[in-house]
mmCIF file of C-alpha atoms in Angstrom:
data_model
loop_
_atom_site.group_PDB
_atom_site.id
_atom_site.type_symbol
_atom_site.label_atom_id
_atom_site.label_comp_id
_atom_site.label_asym_id
_atom_site.label_seq_id
_atom_site.Cartn_x
_atom_site.Cartn_y
_atom_site.Cartn_z
ATOM 1 C CA MET A 1 125.383 -1.202 74.730
ATOM 2 C CA SER A 2 122.394 -0.796 76.017
ATOM 3 C CA THR A 3 121.155 -3.161 78.776
ATOM 4 C CA LYS A 4 117.924 -3.860 76.985
ATOM 5 C CA ASP A 5 120.080 -5.529 74.022
ATOM 6 C CA LEU A 6 121.090 -8.856 76.214
ATOM 7 C CA PHE A 7 117.027 -9.150 76.621
ATOM 8 C CA ALA A 8 115.362 -12.214 75.017
ATOM 9 C CA THR A 9 113.161 -11.698 72.116
ATOM 10 C CA ARG A 10 110.065 -12.241 74.136
ATOM 11 C CA THR A 11 110.332 -9.578 76.173
ATOM 12 C CA THR A 12 109.352 -7.116 73.342
ATOM 13 C CA ARG A 13 105.935 -8.862 73.947
ATOM 14 C CA MET A 14 105.451 -8.055 77.315
ATOM 15 C CA LYS A 15 103.018 -5.039 78.256
ATOM 16 C CA ALA A 16 102.189 -3.585 81.365
ATOM 17 C CA SER A 17 98.293 -4.489 82.393
ATOM 18 C CA GLU A 18 96.394 -1.107 81.859
ATOM 19 C CA ILE A 19 94.169 -1.904 84.814
ATOM 20 C CA ARG A 20 97.108 -2.307 87.177
ATOM 21 C CA GLU A 21 98.844 1.077 85.894
ATOM 22 C CA LEU A 22 95.115 2.458 86.046
ATOM 23 C CA LEU A 23 94.999 1.562 89.848
ATOM 24 C CA LYS A 24 97.578 3.679 90.778
ATOM 25 C CA LEU A 25 95.594 6.635 89.680
ATOM 26 C CA LEU A 26 92.685 5.741 91.982
ATOM 27 C CA ASP A 27 94.016 7.117 95.366
ATOM 28 C CA GLN A 28 92.934 10.794 94.080
ATOM 29 C CA PRO A 29 90.346 11.788 96.838
ATOM 30 C CA GLY A 30 86.643 11.501 95.517
ATOM 31 C CA ILE A 31 87.217 8.660 92.795
ATOM 32 C CA ILE A 32 84.350 6.743 92.300
ATOM 33 C CA SER A 33 86.037 3.214 90.816
ATOM 34 C CA PHE A 34 84.492 0.742 88.631
ATOM 35 C CA ALA A 35 88.086 0.023 87.079
ATOM 36 C CA GLY A 36 89.397 -2.912 89.322
ATOM 37 C CA GLY A 37 87.659 -6.186 89.152
ATOM 38 C CA ILE A 38 88.158 -6.952 92.635
ATOM 39 C CA PRO A 39 86.065 -8.099 95.496
ATOM 40 C CA ASP A 40 84.721 -6.000 98.216
ATOM 41 C CA PRO A 41 87.103 -6.531 101.242
ATOM 42 C CA ALA A 42 84.347 -6.147 103.711
ATOM 43 C CA LEU A 43 82.925 -9.270 102.560
ATOM 44 C CA PHE A 44 86.578 -11.099 103.390
ATOM 45 C CA PRO A 45 85.815 -13.974 106.121
ATOM 46 C CA ALA A 46 88.609 -11.780 108.266
ATOM 47 C CA GLU A 47 87.656 -13.235 111.388
ATOM 48 C CA GLY A 48 87.927 -16.713 110.040
ATOM 49 C CA PHE A 49 91.429 -16.124 108.509
ATOM 50 C CA ALA A 50 92.547 -14.648 111.600
ATOM 51 C CA ALA A 51 91.785 -17.546 113.394
ATOM 52 C CA ALA A 52 93.443 -19.921 110.908
ATOM 53 C CA PHE A 53 96.524 -18.101 110.882
ATOM 54 C CA GLN A 54 96.621 -18.394 114.831
ATOM 55 C CA ASN A 55 95.560 -21.841 114.403
ATOM 56 C CA ALA A 56 98.500 -22.526 112.084
ATOM 57 C CA LEU A 57 100.859 -20.804 114.049
ATOM 58 C CA GLY A 58 100.205 -22.905 117.103
ATOM 59 C CA THR A 59 102.757 -24.750 118.915
ATOM 60 C CA GLU A 60 101.542 -28.278 117.288
ATOM 61 C CA ARG A 61 101.585 -26.876 113.267
ATOM 62 C CA GLN A 62 103.742 -23.953 113.029
ATOM 63 C CA ALA A 63 106.863 -25.911 112.029
ATOM 64 C CA GLN A 64 104.653 -27.192 109.205
ATOM 65 C CA ALA A 65 103.160 -23.935 108.399
ATOM 66 C CA LEU A 66 106.279 -22.245 107.889
ATOM 67 C CA GLN A 67 108.761 -25.258 106.322
ATOM 68 C CA TYR A 68 109.399 -25.823 102.723
ATOM 69 C CA SER A 69 106.152 -28.207 101.558
ATOM 70 C CA VAL A 70 105.579 -30.301 98.320
ATOM 71 C CA SER A 71 105.138 -28.430 95.019
ATOM 72 C CA GLU A 72 101.955 -30.308 93.997
ATOM 73 C CA GLY A 73 100.064 -28.461 97.336
ATOM 74 C CA HIS A 74 98.795 -28.649 100.680
ATOM 75 C CA VAL A 75 97.351 -32.342 101.015
ATOM 76 C CA PRO A 76 94.209 -31.180 103.275
ATOM 77 C CA LEU A 77 93.334 -28.424 100.513
ATOM 78 C CA ARG A 78 93.513 -30.857 97.758
ATOM 79 C CA GLU A 79 90.950 -33.265 99.446
ATOM 80 C CA TRP A 80 88.821 -30.460 99.835
ATOM 81 C CA LEU A 81 89.186 -29.572 96.555
ATOM 82 C CA VAL A 82 88.153 -33.241 94.942
ATOM 83 C CA ASP A 83 84.686 -33.260 97.195
ATOM 84 C CA HIS A 84 84.429 -29.443 95.566
ATOM 85 C CA MET A 85 85.180 -30.365 92.159
ATOM 86 C CA ARG A 86 82.621 -33.420 92.366
ATOM 87 C CA GLN A 87 80.119 -31.019 93.319
ATOM 88 C CA ILE A 88 80.249 -29.044 90.035
ATOM 89 C CA GLY A 89 80.215 -32.034 88.027
ATOM 90 C CA ILE A 90 84.267 -32.959 87.739
ATOM 91 C CA ASP A 91 85.143 -36.412 89.173
ATOM 92 C CA CYS A 92 88.926 -36.150 90.001
ATOM 93 C CA GLY A 93 91.601 -37.569 92.452
ATOM 94 C CA LEU A 94 94.408 -35.770 94.538
ATOM 95 C CA ASP A 95 97.071 -36.599 91.988
ATOM 96 C CA ASN A 96 94.642 -34.546 89.490
ATOM 97 C CA ILE A 97 95.010 -31.290 91.454
ATOM 98 C CA LEU A 98 97.701 -28.631 91.700
ATOM 99 C CA ILE A 99 97.573 -25.506 93.688
ATOM 100 C CA THR A 100 99.355 -22.180 92.385
ATOM 101 C CA SER A 101 100.008 -19.198 93.580
ATOM 102 C CA GLY A 102 96.583 -17.641 92.209
ATOM 103 C CA SER A 103 95.098 -18.825 88.401
ATOM 104 C CA GLN A 104 97.393 -16.244 87.224
ATOM 105 C CA GLN A 105 100.424 -18.343 87.729
ATOM 106 C CA ALA A 106 98.520 -21.401 86.327
ATOM 107 C CA LEU A 107 97.762 -19.505 82.940
ATOM 108 C CA ASP A 108 101.617 -18.734 82.805
ATOM 109 C CA TYR A 109 102.492 -22.192 83.296
ATOM 110 C CA LEU A 110 99.620 -23.881 80.778
ATOM 111 C CA GLY A 111 101.298 -20.844 78.365
ATOM 112 C CA LYS A 112 104.883 -21.997 78.880
ATOM 113 C CA LEU A 113 103.398 -25.606 78.916
ATOM 114 C CA TYR A 114 101.585 -25.233 75.352
ATOM 115 C CA LEU A 115 102.935 -23.058 73.274
ATOM 116 C CA SER A 116 105.785 -22.847 71.102
ATOM 117 C CA PRO A 117 106.843 -19.425 69.221
ATOM 118 C CA GLY A 118 104.265 -19.120 66.258
ATOM 119 C CA ASP A 119 101.845 -21.642 67.956
ATOM 120 C CA THR A 120 98.294 -20.349 67.857
ATOM 121 C CA ALA A 121 96.222 -19.696 70.826
ATOM 122 C CA LEU A 122 92.489 -19.331 70.714
ATOM 123 C CA VAL A 123 90.786 -16.732 72.673
ATOM 124 C CA GLY A 124 87.801 -14.693 72.458
ATOM 125 C CA TRP A 125 87.587 -11.371 71.481
ATOM 126 C CA PRO A 126 87.834 -9.579 73.544
ATOM 127 C CA THR A 127 89.203 -11.234 76.486
ATOM 128 C CA TYR A 128 90.841 -11.508 80.039
ATOM 129 C CA LEU A 129 93.681 -9.184 79.836
ATOM 130 C CA GLY A 130 95.459 -11.131 82.277
ATOM 131 C CA ALA A 131 95.698 -14.177 79.994
ATOM 132 C CA LEU A 132 96.969 -12.208 77.338
ATOM 133 C CA ALA A 133 99.638 -10.977 79.390
ATOM 134 C CA ALA A 134 100.457 -14.465 80.084
ATOM 135 C CA PHE A 135 100.514 -16.374 77.142
ATOM 136 C CA ASN A 136 102.439 -13.212 75.293
ATOM 137 C CA ALA A 137 105.587 -14.307 76.546
ATOM 138 C CA TYR A 138 105.428 -17.274 74.652
ATOM 139 C CA GLU A 139 105.381 -15.798 71.046
ATOM 140 C CA PRO A 140 101.813 -17.101 69.911
ATOM 141 C CA ARG A 141 99.628 -15.850 67.464
ATOM 142 C CA PHE A 142 96.220 -15.260 68.528
ATOM 143 C CA ASP A 143 92.859 -16.378 66.477
ATOM 144 C CA ARG A 144 89.599 -15.482 67.342
ATOM 145 C CA LEU A 145 87.613 -18.329 69.156
ATOM 146 C CA GLY A 146 83.978 -18.736 67.354
ATOM 147 C CA ILE A 147 82.295 -21.179 68.716
ATOM 148 C CA ASN A 148 78.870 -20.429 67.512
ATOM 149 C CA GLY A 149 79.199 -22.876 64.702
ATOM 150 C CA ASN A 150 80.027 -20.596 61.811
ATOM 151 C CA ARG A 151 83.640 -21.507 61.620
ATOM 152 C CA ARG A 152 85.319 -25.281 60.946
ATOM 153 C CA ALA A 153 88.381 -26.473 62.686
ATOM 154 C CA ALA A 154 89.749 -26.816 59.049
ATOM 155 C CA GLU A 155 90.071 -23.267 58.496
ATOM 156 C CA TYR A 156 91.182 -22.731 62.067
ATOM 157 C CA ALA A 157 93.960 -25.058 60.943
ATOM 158 C CA ALA A 158 94.364 -23.282 57.685
ATOM 159 C CA ALA A 159 94.795 -19.585 59.689
ATOM 160 C CA ALA A 160 97.393 -21.156 61.916
ATOM 161 C CA GLY A 161 99.997 -21.685 59.204
ATOM 162 C CA GLU A 162 102.920 -23.292 59.798
ATOM 163 C CA GLY A 163 101.705 -22.765 63.689
ATOM 164 C CA ALA A 164 99.589 -25.357 65.140
ATOM 165 C CA VAL A 165 96.578 -24.096 66.874
ATOM 166 C CA LYS A 166 97.523 -25.247 70.719
ATOM 167 C CA PHE A 167 94.587 -24.413 73.256
ATOM 168 C CA ALA A 168 91.291 -22.645 72.937
ATOM 169 C CA TYR A 169 91.004 -20.159 76.100
ATOM 170 C CA LEU A 170 87.762 -18.796 77.634
ATOM 171 C CA SER A 171 86.227 -18.366 80.642
ATOM 172 C CA PRO A 172 82.682 -19.509 80.012
ATOM 173 C CA ASP A 173 81.123 -18.223 83.203
ATOM 174 C CA PHE A 174 80.393 -14.321 83.423
ATOM 175 C CA ALA A 175 83.781 -13.816 81.548
ATOM 176 C CA ASN A 176 85.952 -10.930 82.317
ATOM 177 C CA PRO A 177 85.703 -8.645 80.482
ATOM 178 C CA THR A 178 82.038 -8.984 79.037
ATOM 179 C CA GLY A 179 80.632 -10.914 81.538
ATOM 180 C CA GLU A 180 79.365 -13.026 79.215
ATOM 181 C CA THR A 181 78.422 -16.658 79.642
ATOM 182 C CA VAL A 182 78.493 -19.533 76.879
ATOM 183 C CA ASP A 183 75.638 -21.859 76.884
ATOM 184 C CA LEU A 184 75.330 -25.235 77.047
ATOM 185 C CA ARG A 185 75.453 -25.693 73.198
ATOM 186 C CA GLY A 186 78.228 -23.638 72.950
ATOM 187 C CA ARG A 187 80.269 -25.721 75.278
ATOM 188 C CA GLU A 188 79.249 -28.922 73.805
ATOM 189 C CA THR A 189 80.443 -27.182 70.512
ATOM 190 C CA LEU A 190 83.770 -26.243 71.742
ATOM 191 C CA LEU A 191 84.922 -29.780 72.678
ATOM 192 C CA ASP A 192 83.741 -30.849 69.377
ATOM 193 C CA LEU A 193 85.737 -28.453 67.648
ATOM 194 C CA ALA A 194 89.079 -29.208 70.314
ATOM 195 C CA ASP A 195 88.657 -32.845 69.034
ATOM 196 C CA GLU A 196 88.634 -32.052 65.544
ATOM 197 C CA LEU A 197 91.742 -29.665 65.908
ATOM 198 C CA ASN A 198 93.350 -32.108 68.564
ATOM 199 C CA CYS A 199 94.091 -29.137 70.895
ATOM 200 C CA ALA A 200 93.740 -28.526 74.632
ATOM 201 C CA VAL A 201 90.741 -26.268 76.413
ATOM 202 C CA ILE A 202 91.806 -23.887 78.960
ATOM 203 C CA GLU A 203 88.610 -23.419 81.164
ATOM 204 C CA ASP A 204 88.973 -20.386 83.546
ATOM 205 C CA GLY A 205 86.548 -20.878 85.936
ATOM 206 C CA ALA A 206 87.435 -18.046 88.352
ATOM 207 C CA TYR A 207 83.944 -16.470 88.551
ATOM 208 C CA GLN A 208 82.259 -19.947 88.293
ATOM 209 C CA ALA A 209 80.534 -19.516 91.821
ATOM 210 C CA LEU A 210 79.176 -16.313 91.902
ATOM 211 C CA ARG A 211 76.004 -16.821 89.931
ATOM 212 C CA TYR A 212 73.266 -14.299 90.887
ATOM 213 C CA ASP A 213 69.891 -15.719 88.781
ATOM 214 C CA GLY A 214 69.442 -18.271 86.058
ATOM 215 C CA ASP A 215 70.202 -21.839 85.614
ATOM 216 C CA ALA A 216 73.882 -23.481 86.193
ATOM 217 C CA ILE A 217 75.450 -24.933 83.392
ATOM 218 C CA PRO A 218 78.089 -27.661 83.531
ATOM 219 C CA PRO A 219 81.881 -26.834 83.303
ATOM 220 C CA VAL A 220 83.326 -27.679 79.944
ATOM 221 C CA LEU A 221 85.614 -30.343 81.938
ATOM 222 C CA ALA A 222 82.562 -31.586 83.747
ATOM 223 C CA LEU A 223 81.038 -31.875 79.950
ATOM 224 C CA GLU A 224 83.704 -33.731 78.201
ATOM 225 C CA LEU A 225 83.916 -35.865 81.414
ATOM 226 C CA ALA A 226 80.366 -37.059 80.507
ATOM 227 C CA ARG A 227 81.770 -37.859 76.769
ATOM 228 C CA LYS A 228 84.593 -39.602 77.766
ATOM 229 C CA ARG A 229 84.443 -40.912 81.260
ATOM 230 C CA SER A 230 87.730 -40.376 82.843
ATOM 231 C CA ILE A 231 89.721 -37.429 83.977
ATOM 232 C CA GLU A 232 93.024 -39.177 82.079
ATOM 233 C CA ASN A 233 90.931 -38.811 78.858
ATOM 234 C CA CYS A 234 89.858 -35.062 78.815
ATOM 235 C CA ARG A 235 91.960 -32.538 76.997
ATOM 236 C CA THR A 236 90.435 -29.778 78.958
ATOM 237 C CA VAL A 237 92.137 -28.114 81.900
ATOM 238 C CA TYR A 238 90.306 -26.285 84.875
ATOM 239 C CA CYS A 239 91.948 -22.711 86.678
ATOM 240 C CA GLY A 240 90.322 -22.213 89.647
ATOM 241 C CA SER A 241 90.405 -19.606 92.394
ATOM 242 C CA PHE A 242 89.995 -18.544 95.754
ATOM 243 C CA SER A 243 90.731 -14.637 94.832
ATOM 244 C CA LYS A 244 87.034 -14.295 93.981
ATOM 245 C CA THR A 245 85.679 -16.202 97.082
ATOM 246 C CA LEU A 246 87.573 -16.085 100.022
ATOM 247 C CA SER A 247 90.895 -13.711 99.591
ATOM 248 C CA PRO A 248 92.925 -12.504 96.380
ATOM 249 C CA GLY A 249 95.784 -11.546 99.057
ATOM 250 C CA LEU A 250 96.811 -15.112 99.748
ATOM 251 C CA ARG A 251 97.159 -15.960 96.107
ATOM 252 C CA VAL A 252 95.578 -19.338 96.311
ATOM 253 C CA GLY A 253 94.532 -21.179 92.848
ATOM 254 C CA TRP A 254 94.404 -24.466 91.481
ATOM 255 C CA VAL A 255 94.657 -26.960 88.417
ATOM 256 C CA VAL A 256 92.508 -29.743 87.522
ATOM 257 C CA ALA A 257 93.405 -31.691 84.868
ATOM 258 C CA ALA A 258 94.815 -35.162 83.567
ATOM 259 C CA LYS A 259 97.876 -36.317 85.159
ATOM 260 C CA PRO A 260 100.247 -36.126 82.647
ATOM 261 C CA VAL A 261 99.143 -32.400 82.287
ATOM 262 C CA ILE A 262 99.486 -31.884 86.118
ATOM 263 C CA SER A 263 103.072 -33.911 86.429
ATOM 264 C CA GLN A 264 104.567 -31.500 83.621
ATOM 265 C CA LEU A 265 103.070 -28.453 85.992
ATOM 266 C CA VAL A 266 104.823 -29.164 88.873
ATOM 267 C CA LEU A 267 108.051 -29.390 87.257
ATOM 268 C CA MET A 268 107.427 -26.027 86.372
ATOM 269 C CA LYS A 269 106.488 -24.605 89.913
ATOM 270 C CA GLN A 270 108.942 -26.726 91.024
ATOM 271 C CA ALA A 271 111.479 -24.193 88.811
ATOM 272 C CA ALA A 272 109.602 -21.636 89.638
ATOM 273 C CA ASP A 273 108.819 -21.048 93.300
ATOM 274 C CA LEU A 274 109.226 -24.466 95.011
ATOM 275 C CA HIS A 275 105.642 -24.335 96.015
ATOM 276 C CA SER A 276 102.446 -21.948 97.028
ATOM 277 C CA ALA A 277 102.996 -20.513 100.775
ATOM 278 C CA THR A 278 102.042 -23.435 103.353
ATOM 279 C CA ILE A 279 100.540 -21.295 105.503
ATOM 280 C CA ASN A 280 98.414 -19.511 103.475
ATOM 281 C CA GLN A 281 97.318 -22.896 101.997
ATOM 282 C CA MET A 282 96.528 -24.104 105.230
ATOM 283 C CA ALA A 283 94.468 -21.080 106.393
ATOM 284 C CA ILE A 284 92.412 -21.415 102.766
ATOM 285 C CA ASN A 285 91.757 -24.782 103.820
ATOM 286 C CA GLU A 286 90.636 -24.247 107.005
ATOM 287 C CA VAL A 287 88.484 -21.411 106.100
ATOM 288 C CA ALA A 288 87.066 -23.343 103.242
ATOM 289 C CA ARG A 289 85.748 -26.136 105.607
ATOM 290 C CA ALA A 290 84.144 -23.794 107.933
ATOM 291 C CA CYS A 291 82.352 -21.213 105.935
ATOM 292 C CA PHE A 292 82.603 -21.664 101.907
ATOM 293 C CA ASP A 293 79.183 -23.018 102.010
ATOM 294 C CA THR A 294 77.676 -20.097 103.677
ATOM 295 C CA HIS A 295 80.114 -17.770 102.392
ATOM 296 C CA ILE A 296 78.825 -18.008 98.891
ATOM 297 C CA PRO A 297 75.164 -17.691 99.305
ATOM 298 C CA MET A 298 76.211 -14.132 101.325
ATOM 299 C CA LEU A 299 78.354 -12.921 98.415
ATOM 300 C CA ARG A 300 75.864 -13.851 95.555
ATOM 301 C CA ARG A 301 73.194 -11.693 97.339
ATOM 302 C CA VAL A 302 75.510 -8.724 97.942
ATOM 303 C CA TYR A 303 76.696 -8.864 94.388
ATOM 304 C CA GLY A 304 73.977 -9.294 92.739
ATOM 305 C CA ALA A 305 72.372 -6.322 94.265
ATOM 306 C CA ARG A 306 75.260 -4.584 93.285
ATOM 307 C CA ARG A 307 74.648 -6.000 89.500
ATOM 308 C CA ASP A 308 71.263 -4.899 89.569
ATOM 309 C CA ALA A 309 71.658 -1.609 90.720
ATOM 310 C CA MET A 310 74.509 -1.054 87.934
ATOM 311 C CA LEU A 311 72.036 -2.346 85.457
ATOM 312 C CA SER A 312 69.060 -0.307 86.761
ATOM 313 C CA ALA A 313 71.453 2.731 86.434
ATOM 314 C CA LEU A 314 72.670 2.315 83.275
ATOM 315 C CA ARG A 315 68.844 2.087 82.094
ATOM 316 C CA GLU A 316 68.303 5.348 83.698
ATOM 317 C CA HIS A 317 71.537 7.400 82.734
ATOM 318 C CA MET A 318 72.769 6.347 79.591
ATOM 319 C CA PRO A 319 72.247 8.072 76.342
ATOM 320 C CA ASP A 320 70.866 6.623 73.222
ATOM 321 C CA GLY A 321 73.213 4.463 71.289
ATOM 322 C CA VAL A 322 74.992 3.135 74.054
ATOM 323 C CA ASP A 323 74.209 -0.629 74.606
ATOM 324 C CA TRP A 324 75.612 -3.117 77.349
ATOM 325 C CA THR A 325 75.328 -6.641 78.762
ATOM 326 C CA LYS A 326 73.264 -8.243 80.745
ATOM 327 C CA PRO A 327 75.380 -10.956 83.119
ATOM 328 C CA GLU A 328 73.689 -13.549 85.355
ATOM 329 C CA GLY A 329 76.841 -13.159 87.353
ATOM 330 C CA GLY A 330 80.431 -12.618 87.903
ATOM 331 C CA MET A 331 82.056 -8.612 88.680
ATOM 332 C CA PHE A 332 81.356 -7.101 85.191
ATOM 333 C CA ILE A 333 79.394 -5.368 82.847
ATOM 334 C CA TRP A 334 80.602 -4.347 79.435
ATOM 335 C CA VAL A 335 79.739 -1.475 77.605
ATOM 336 C CA THR A 336 79.551 -0.472 73.930
ATOM 337 C CA LEU A 337 79.637 3.154 73.151
ATOM 338 C CA LEU A 338 78.640 5.113 70.115
ATOM 339 C CA LYS A 339 81.064 4.097 67.015
ATOM 340 C CA GLY A 340 83.969 6.901 66.762
ATOM 341 C CA LEU A 341 83.611 7.386 70.553
ATOM 342 C CA SER A 342 87.247 6.029 72.667
ATOM 343 C CA GLY A 343 87.058 4.368 75.725
ATOM 344 C CA ALA A 344 90.394 5.678 76.963
ATOM 345 C CA ASP A 345 89.582 9.384 75.826
ATOM 346 C CA LEU A 346 86.444 9.152 77.829
ATOM 347 C CA LEU A 347 88.417 7.629 80.791
ATOM 348 C CA ALA A 348 90.510 10.626 80.860
ATOM 349 C CA LYS A 349 87.625 13.321 80.416
ATOM 350 C CA ALA A 350 85.467 11.156 83.349
ATOM 351 C CA LEU A 351 88.326 11.149 85.800
ATOM 352 C CA GLU A 352 88.934 15.030 85.191
ATOM 353 C CA THR A 353 85.550 16.191 85.397
ATOM 354 C CA VAL A 354 83.261 13.510 87.639
ATOM 355 C CA LYS A 355 86.146 11.906 88.927
ATOM 356 C CA VAL A 356 85.032 8.484 87.958
ATOM 357 C CA ALA A 357 86.967 5.518 86.619
ATOM 358 C CA PHE A 358 86.711 1.954 84.303
ATOM 359 C CA VAL A 359 88.607 0.418 81.803
ATOM 360 C CA PRO A 360 88.956 1.647 78.617
ATOM 361 C CA GLY A 361 87.988 -1.633 76.231
ATOM 362 C CA GLN A 362 90.647 -1.779 73.754
ATOM 363 C CA ALA A 363 93.161 -3.745 75.769
ATOM 364 C CA PHE A 364 91.292 -6.817 76.120
ATOM 365 C CA PHE A 365 91.564 -7.245 71.880
ATOM 366 C CA PRO A 366 94.471 -9.277 70.724
ATOM 367 C CA ASP A 367 94.212 -6.823 68.056
ATOM 368 C CA GLY A 368 93.858 -3.404 69.692
ATOM 369 C CA SER A 369 90.178 -3.145 68.325
ATOM 370 C CA GLY A 370 87.411 -2.129 70.224
ATOM 371 C CA ALA A 371 88.362 1.554 70.805
ATOM 372 C CA ASN A 372 84.626 1.925 71.739
ATOM 373 C CA THR A 373 84.180 -0.393 74.417
ATOM 374 C CA ILE A 374 84.589 -0.010 78.409
ATOM 375 C CA ARG A 375 84.368 -2.203 81.131
ATOM 376 C CA LEU A 376 82.546 -1.597 84.493
ATOM 377 C CA SER A 377 83.086 -3.485 87.583
ATOM 378 C CA PHE A 378 80.272 -3.426 90.030
ATOM 379 C CA SER A 379 81.768 -5.597 93.225
ATOM 380 C CA ASN A 380 83.398 -3.131 95.045
ATOM 381 C CA SER A 381 80.890 -0.321 95.374
ATOM 382 C CA ASP A 382 77.766 0.137 97.586
ATOM 383 C CA GLU A 383 74.481 0.800 95.857
ATOM 384 C CA ALA A 384 74.261 4.301 96.390
ATOM 385 C CA THR A 385 77.672 4.825 94.937
ATOM 386 C CA ILE A 386 77.095 2.805 91.488
ATOM 387 C CA HIS A 387 73.964 4.736 90.959
ATOM 388 C CA GLU A 388 75.888 8.225 91.385
ATOM 389 C CA GLY A 389 79.139 6.704 89.519
ATOM 390 C CA ILE A 390 76.850 5.837 86.308
ATOM 391 C CA ARG A 391 74.910 9.196 86.550
ATOM 392 C CA ARG A 392 78.285 11.295 86.460
ATOM 393 C CA LEU A 393 79.773 8.681 83.692
ATOM 394 C CA GLY A 394 76.176 9.577 81.692
ATOM 395 C CA VAL A 395 76.596 13.526 82.106
ATOM 396 C CA VAL A 396 79.980 12.961 80.442
ATOM 397 C CA LEU A 397 78.648 11.024 77.688
ATOM 398 C CA ARG A 398 76.121 13.600 76.950
ATOM 399 C CA THR A 399 78.296 16.393 76.602
#
């Protein structure tokens, strides 16, 4: 008998992250990487964190910092988040917030909360690879989320067959992987659809703070609050993260939702890891209070310039027939190659010949389509490196 014979059937749907596997290859010298959607470590508020950890381990606070804590999360951090969410149009209370170990943990919990085997999750085509991985373990079927008015709720319900439509998942601002933003009309259409289907909405706000131009659009949860007057009447669940703004390594994210949703997620957290690391929450709280409002404008300036550099380089070096998105924020540009080309084949050739890395787009599609697409990240390279990397990629595409 093989050990694998004892595994649950859900494990057959679990696959290694193509991005995580790709990152293992990037230790080679001279590689220009547009692969990982990661922040530039040179921009971390490192001095602030050094002071925060020192303060947390001071005589008066070290017992709290090193001790077990409540599953809901560090109260002062949640209090800061109540104010932060109010600033983006989401009026909530302390009991509407759960701290998670990164927003990835939140997606796993939400998959566990909503999905039974055979249920339907509506997602973008393409969508965030980490969301597909988190939801896949709960054995759903995926259907394409269309919020442009061309598909009726009844058609979604009929396509779901025996499995109910449980939620629609999206990152409405500067989505991973495409960098695209859902406009105001699209967000309102999504809320109409969710009401008709009686399903939840999972709003991934990981990149919401990183807008470089254009007018800010209210989060989906803020729009639903305007309709329903209280968060307790809302079906939208907002997932936030400090990973793209302050530090990914501390693994601090949060969920904002109606109290019954938070209460159930707390039970899941108690069963999974009891609570997120107390000292990390204390450090995030101190740094957020000290510099969040000044740190974010700096990130916008730096990352915005890098986005502009990549867009300029693409215009200069891509051959005719190649197309790409023009994001207003975030960390990604989505490139569509000529039909018949393979992003995976291009990656292999680019690594071998010009030492440039990116992520083939096929992994972001639930049905394995999109072979002629790739995702480029501009956040962790300076402008000169971006220009050189895109120049090299253009050479490969022309040969």
